[in-house]
mmCIF file of C-alpha atoms in Angstrom:
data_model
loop_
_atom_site.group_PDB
_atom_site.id
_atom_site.type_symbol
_atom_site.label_atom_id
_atom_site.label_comp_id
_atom_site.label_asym_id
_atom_site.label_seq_id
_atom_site.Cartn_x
_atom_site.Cartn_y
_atom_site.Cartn_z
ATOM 1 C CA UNK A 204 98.493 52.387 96.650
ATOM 2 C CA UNK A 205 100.927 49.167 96.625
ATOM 3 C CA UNK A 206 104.128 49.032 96.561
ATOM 4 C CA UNK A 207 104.689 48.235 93.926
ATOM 5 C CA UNK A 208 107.875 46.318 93.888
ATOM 6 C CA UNK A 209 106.779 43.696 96.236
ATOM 7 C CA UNK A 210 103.975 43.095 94.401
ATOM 8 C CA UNK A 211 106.217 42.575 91.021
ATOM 9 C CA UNK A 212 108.194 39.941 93.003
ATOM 10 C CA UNK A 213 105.402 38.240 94.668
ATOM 11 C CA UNK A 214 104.416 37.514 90.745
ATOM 12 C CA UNK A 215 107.915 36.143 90.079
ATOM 13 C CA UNK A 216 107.863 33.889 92.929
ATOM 14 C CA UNK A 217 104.494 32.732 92.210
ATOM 15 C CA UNK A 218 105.440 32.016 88.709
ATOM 16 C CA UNK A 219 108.824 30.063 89.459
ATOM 17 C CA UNK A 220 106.704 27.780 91.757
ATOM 18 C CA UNK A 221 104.481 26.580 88.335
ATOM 19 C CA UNK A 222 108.093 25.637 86.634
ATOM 20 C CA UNK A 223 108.523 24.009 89.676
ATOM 21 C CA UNK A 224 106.099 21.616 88.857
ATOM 22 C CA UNK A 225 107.005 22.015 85.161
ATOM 23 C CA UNK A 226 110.621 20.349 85.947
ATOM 24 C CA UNK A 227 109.596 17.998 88.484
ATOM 25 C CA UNK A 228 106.787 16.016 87.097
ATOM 26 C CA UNK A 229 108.132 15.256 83.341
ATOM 27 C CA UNK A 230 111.282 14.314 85.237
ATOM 28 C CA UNK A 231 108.839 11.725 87.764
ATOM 29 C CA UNK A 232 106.870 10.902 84.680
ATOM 30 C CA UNK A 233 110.691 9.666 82.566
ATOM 31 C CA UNK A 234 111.848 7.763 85.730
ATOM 32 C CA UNK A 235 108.712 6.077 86.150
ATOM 33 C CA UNK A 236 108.486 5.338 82.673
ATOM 34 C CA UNK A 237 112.486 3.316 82.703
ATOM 35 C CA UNK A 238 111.255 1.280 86.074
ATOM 36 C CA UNK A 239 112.111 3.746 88.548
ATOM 37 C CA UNK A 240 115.718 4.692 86.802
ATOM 38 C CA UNK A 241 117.499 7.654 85.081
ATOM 39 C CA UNK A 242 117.896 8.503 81.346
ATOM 40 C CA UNK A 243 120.142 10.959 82.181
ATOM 41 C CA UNK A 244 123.960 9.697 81.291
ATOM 42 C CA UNK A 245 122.688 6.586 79.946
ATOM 43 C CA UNK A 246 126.467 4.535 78.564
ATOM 44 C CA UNK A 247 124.899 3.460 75.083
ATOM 45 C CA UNK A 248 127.361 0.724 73.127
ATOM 46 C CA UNK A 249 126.085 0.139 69.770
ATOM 47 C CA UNK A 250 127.007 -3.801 69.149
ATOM 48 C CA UNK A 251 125.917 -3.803 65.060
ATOM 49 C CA UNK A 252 123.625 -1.038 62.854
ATOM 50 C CA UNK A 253 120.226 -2.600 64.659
ATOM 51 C CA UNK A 254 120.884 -3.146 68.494
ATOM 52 C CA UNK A 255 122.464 -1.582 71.431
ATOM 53 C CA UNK A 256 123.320 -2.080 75.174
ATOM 54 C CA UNK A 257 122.725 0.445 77.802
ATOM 55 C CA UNK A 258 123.390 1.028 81.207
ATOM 56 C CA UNK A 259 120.753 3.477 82.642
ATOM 57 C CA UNK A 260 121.668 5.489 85.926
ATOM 58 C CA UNK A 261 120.366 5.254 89.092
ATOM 59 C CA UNK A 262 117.444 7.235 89.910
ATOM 60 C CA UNK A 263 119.538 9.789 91.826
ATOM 61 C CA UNK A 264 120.113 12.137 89.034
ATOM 62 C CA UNK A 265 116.548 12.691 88.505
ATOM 63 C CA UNK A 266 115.873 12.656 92.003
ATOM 64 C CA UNK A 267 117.708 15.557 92.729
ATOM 65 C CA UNK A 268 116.626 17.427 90.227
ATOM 66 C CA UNK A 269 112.849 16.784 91.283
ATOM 67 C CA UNK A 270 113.860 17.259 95.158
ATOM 68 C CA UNK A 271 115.489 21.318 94.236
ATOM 69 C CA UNK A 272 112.389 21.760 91.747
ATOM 70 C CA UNK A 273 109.732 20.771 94.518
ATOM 71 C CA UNK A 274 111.336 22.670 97.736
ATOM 72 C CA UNK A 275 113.426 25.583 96.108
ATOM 73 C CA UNK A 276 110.579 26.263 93.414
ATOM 74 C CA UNK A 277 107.331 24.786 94.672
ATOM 75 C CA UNK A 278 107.207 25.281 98.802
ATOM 76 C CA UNK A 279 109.931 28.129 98.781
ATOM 77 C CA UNK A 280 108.691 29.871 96.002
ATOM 78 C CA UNK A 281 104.839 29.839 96.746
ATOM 79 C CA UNK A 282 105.491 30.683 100.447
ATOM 80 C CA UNK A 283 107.402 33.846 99.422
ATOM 81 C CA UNK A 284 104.692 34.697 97.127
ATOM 82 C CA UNK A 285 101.882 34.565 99.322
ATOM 83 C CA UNK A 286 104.167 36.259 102.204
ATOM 84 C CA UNK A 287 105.043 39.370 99.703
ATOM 85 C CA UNK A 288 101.063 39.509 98.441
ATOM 86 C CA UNK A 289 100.093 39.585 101.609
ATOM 87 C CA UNK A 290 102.763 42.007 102.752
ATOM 88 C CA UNK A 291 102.050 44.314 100.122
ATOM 89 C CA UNK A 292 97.865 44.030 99.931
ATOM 90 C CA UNK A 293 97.346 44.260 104.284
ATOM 91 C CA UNK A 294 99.203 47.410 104.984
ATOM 92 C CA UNK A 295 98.389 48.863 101.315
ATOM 93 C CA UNK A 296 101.530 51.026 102.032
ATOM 94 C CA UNK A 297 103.818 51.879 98.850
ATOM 95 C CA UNK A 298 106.694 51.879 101.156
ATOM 96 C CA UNK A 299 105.824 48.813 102.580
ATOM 97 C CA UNK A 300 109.234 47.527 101.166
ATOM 98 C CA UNK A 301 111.912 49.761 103.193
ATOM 99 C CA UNK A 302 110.193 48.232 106.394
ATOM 100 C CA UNK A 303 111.076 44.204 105.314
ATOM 101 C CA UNK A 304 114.102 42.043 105.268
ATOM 102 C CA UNK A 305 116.174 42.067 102.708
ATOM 103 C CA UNK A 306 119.705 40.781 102.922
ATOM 104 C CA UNK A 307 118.432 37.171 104.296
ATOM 105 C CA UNK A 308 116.244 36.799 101.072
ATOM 106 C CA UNK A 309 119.616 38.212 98.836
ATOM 107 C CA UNK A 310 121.854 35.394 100.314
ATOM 108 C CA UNK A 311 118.751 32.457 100.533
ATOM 109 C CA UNK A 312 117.658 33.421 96.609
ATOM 110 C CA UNK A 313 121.519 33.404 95.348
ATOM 111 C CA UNK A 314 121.712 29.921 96.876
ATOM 112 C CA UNK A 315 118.694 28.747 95.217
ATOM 113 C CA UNK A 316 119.662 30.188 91.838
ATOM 114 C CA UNK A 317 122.831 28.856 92.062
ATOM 115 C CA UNK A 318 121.059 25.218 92.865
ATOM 116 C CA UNK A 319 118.848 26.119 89.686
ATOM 117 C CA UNK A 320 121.586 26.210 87.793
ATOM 118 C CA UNK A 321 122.915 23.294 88.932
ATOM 119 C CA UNK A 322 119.650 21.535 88.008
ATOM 120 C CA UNK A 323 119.395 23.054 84.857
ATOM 121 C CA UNK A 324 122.880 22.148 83.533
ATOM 122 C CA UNK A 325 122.318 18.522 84.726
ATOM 123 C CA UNK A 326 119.252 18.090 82.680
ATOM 124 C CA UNK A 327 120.729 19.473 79.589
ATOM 125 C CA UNK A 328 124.104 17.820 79.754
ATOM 126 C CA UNK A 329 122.483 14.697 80.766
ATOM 127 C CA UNK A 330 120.296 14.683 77.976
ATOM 128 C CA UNK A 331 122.766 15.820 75.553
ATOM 129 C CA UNK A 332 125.114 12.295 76.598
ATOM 130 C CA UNK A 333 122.266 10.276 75.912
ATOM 131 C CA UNK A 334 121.167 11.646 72.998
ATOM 132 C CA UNK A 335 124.840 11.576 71.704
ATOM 133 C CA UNK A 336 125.082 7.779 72.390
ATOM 134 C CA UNK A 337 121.609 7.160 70.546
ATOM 135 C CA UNK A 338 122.794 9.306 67.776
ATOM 136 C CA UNK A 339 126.548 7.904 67.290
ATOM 137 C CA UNK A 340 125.058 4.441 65.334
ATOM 138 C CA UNK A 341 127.354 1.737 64.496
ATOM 139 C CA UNK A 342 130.413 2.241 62.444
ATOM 140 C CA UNK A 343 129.205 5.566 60.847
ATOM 141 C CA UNK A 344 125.511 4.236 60.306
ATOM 142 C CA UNK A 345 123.269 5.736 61.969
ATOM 143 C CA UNK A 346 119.933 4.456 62.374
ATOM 144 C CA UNK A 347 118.496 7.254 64.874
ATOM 145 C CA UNK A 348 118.588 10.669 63.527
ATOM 146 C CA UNK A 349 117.417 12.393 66.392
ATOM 147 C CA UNK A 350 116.855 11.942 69.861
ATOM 148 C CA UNK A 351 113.350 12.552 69.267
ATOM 149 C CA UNK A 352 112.912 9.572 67.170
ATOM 150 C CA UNK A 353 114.709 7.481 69.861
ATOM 151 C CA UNK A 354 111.021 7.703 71.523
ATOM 152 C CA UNK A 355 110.057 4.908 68.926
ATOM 153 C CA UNK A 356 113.175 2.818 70.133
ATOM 154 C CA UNK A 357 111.919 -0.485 71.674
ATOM 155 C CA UNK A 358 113.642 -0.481 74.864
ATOM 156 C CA UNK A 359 113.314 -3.818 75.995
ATOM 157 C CA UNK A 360 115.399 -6.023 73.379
ATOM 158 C CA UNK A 361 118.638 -5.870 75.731
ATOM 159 C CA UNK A 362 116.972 -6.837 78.916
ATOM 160 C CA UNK A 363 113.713 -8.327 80.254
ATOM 161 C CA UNK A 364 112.224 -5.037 81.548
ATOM 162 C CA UNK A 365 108.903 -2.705 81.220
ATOM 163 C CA UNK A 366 110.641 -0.001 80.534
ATOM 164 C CA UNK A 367 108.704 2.679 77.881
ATOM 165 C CA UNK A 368 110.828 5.109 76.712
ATOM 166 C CA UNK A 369 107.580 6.713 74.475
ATOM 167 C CA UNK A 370 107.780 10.237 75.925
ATOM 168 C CA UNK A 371 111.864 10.315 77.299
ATOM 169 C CA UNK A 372 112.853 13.447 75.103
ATOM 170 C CA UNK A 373 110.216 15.615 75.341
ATOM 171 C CA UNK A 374 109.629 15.374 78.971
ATOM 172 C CA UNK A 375 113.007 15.761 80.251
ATOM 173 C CA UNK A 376 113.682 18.363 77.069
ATOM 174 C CA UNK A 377 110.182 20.200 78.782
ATOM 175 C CA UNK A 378 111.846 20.034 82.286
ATOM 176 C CA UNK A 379 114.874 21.314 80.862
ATOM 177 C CA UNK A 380 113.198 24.598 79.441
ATOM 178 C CA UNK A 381 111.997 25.120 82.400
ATOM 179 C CA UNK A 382 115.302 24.821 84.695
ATOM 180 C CA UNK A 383 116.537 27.657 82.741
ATOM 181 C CA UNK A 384 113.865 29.682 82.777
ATOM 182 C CA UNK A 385 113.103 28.882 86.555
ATOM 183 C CA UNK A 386 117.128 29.924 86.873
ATOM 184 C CA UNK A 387 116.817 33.219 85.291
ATOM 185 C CA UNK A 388 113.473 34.257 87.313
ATOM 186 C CA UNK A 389 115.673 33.175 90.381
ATOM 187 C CA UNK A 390 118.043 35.702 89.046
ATOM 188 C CA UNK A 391 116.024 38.419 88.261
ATOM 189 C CA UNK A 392 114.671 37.965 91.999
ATOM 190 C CA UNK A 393 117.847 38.570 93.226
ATOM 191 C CA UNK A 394 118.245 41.555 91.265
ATOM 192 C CA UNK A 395 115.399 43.048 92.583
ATOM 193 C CA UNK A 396 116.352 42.811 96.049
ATOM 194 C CA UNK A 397 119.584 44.150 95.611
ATOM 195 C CA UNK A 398 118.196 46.948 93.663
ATOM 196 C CA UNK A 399 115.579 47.461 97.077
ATOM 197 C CA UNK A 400 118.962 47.442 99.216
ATOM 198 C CA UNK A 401 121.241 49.886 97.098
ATOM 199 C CA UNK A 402 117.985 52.414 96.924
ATOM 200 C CA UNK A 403 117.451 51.777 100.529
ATOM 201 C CA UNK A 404 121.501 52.453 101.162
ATOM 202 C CA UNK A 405 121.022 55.450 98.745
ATOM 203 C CA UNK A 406 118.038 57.246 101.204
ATOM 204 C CA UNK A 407 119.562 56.435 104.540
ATOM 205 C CA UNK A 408 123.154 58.267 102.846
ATOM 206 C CA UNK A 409 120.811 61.038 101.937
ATOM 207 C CA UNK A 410 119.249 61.302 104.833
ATOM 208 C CA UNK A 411 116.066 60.951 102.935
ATOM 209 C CA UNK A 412 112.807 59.354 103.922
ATOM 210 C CA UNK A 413 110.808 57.057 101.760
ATOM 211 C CA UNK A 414 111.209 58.148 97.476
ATOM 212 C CA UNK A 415 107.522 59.178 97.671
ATOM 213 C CA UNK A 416 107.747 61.547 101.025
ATOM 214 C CA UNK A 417 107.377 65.022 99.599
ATOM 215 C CA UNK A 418 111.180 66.669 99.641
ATOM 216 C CA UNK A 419 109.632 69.704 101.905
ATOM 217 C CA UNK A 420 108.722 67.479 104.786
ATOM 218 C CA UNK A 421 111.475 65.478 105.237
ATOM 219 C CA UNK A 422 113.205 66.155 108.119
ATOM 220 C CA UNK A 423 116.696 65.512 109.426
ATOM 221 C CA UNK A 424 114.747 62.426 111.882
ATOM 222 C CA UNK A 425 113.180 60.872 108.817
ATOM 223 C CA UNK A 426 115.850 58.564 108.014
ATOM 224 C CA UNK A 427 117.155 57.990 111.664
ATOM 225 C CA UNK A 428 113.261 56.719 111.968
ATOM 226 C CA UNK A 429 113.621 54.923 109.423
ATOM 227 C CA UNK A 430 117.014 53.120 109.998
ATOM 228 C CA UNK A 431 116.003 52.109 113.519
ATOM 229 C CA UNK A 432 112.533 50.715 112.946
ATOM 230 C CA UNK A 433 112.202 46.888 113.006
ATOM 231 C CA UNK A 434 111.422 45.349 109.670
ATOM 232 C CA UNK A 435 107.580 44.999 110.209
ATOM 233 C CA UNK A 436 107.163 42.068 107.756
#
């Protein structure tokens, strides 16, 4: 037997850390691609129906948003996985969760939802400024319909650059997806551990043992036990 809840959450945290790398590499990939600089919040003027200036932002944008992806996601999220598998497969015990921390991961997986969200809403506001500059044409004519055909757009007509804006929109609109996503899984982690500490509130209020520890041999030490062992992992 496993208990099961830690091994539902060492899924989740396994799975955030693959959006991890879904948000952080299109977002590398789009700053490499416009010479080590942002999309995000480009300033687009349109100067006639054919041609427009822009003023791309510095790479600290994206860099953020790579830097919460890689350590919130990537090393926070895969070290919490293995550390719950391996919690929940060496000890084999379906109460294996009453004995480990649980307010420190409450408080440390708000914050890094919170920073999710964060990342997620500067990706899609971001995206949605430059795509609304691409978009707004020249005195009502518009010569991009869509952001996606702003891919097509030869970038380097206002200034002497290599910049390739081929694959802009869909990578940062795939990174994007995935912030949100990443943000609710960082959510429903939370959930989970405040559902762990409200059942494990409920038992020691009860005076209960463990949910699985038949109700005839529970005795009135079972949850004094209990409330004074040291969290074993």
């Amino acid at each position: 037997m496993f208990d099961i809840q830690v091994i539902a959450q060492a899924v989740i945290y396994s799975v955030v850390s693959i959006f991890g790398f879904a948000i952080s590499i299109p977002v590398g990939l789009t700053v490499n691609e416009f010479d080590n600089k942002c999309i995000l919040y480009t300033d687009i003027t349109w100067k006639n129906a054919t041609f427009f200036e822009y003023h791309i932002s510095p790479p600290t944008i994206c860099n953020f948003s790579i830097g919460v992806a890689v350590f919130t996601c990537i090393f926070y999220g895969l070290g919490m996985g293995i550390y719950n598998f391996y919690a929940a497969c060496s000890t084999k015990d379906p109460n294996v969760g009453f004995n480990m921390w649980v307010m420190p991961f409450i408080l440390a997986n708000s914050l890094v939802a919170i920073l999710m969200f964060v990342v997620a809403c500067i990706l899609s506001v971001g995206l949605k400024e430059t795509c609304d500059g691409l978009e707004k044409g020249y005195g009502g004519t518009k010569v991009i319909k869509s952001c996606e055909d702003a891919q097509k757009v030869n970038w380097n007509l206002y200034k002497n650059s290599h910049v390739n804006g081929s694959h802009f929109f869909s990578f940062i609109k795939a990174s994007e997806v995935a912030a949100w996503i990443a943000f609710l899984l960082w959510g429903l982690q939370v959930s989970l551990y405040v559902l762990r500490f409200i059942r494990i509130r409920r038992f020691r209020a009860k005076d209960m043992g463990p949910p699985d520890v038949p109700a005839g041999s529970r005795t009135p030490g079972d949850l004094n036990s209990f409330a004074s062992a040291n969290p074993s992992a």
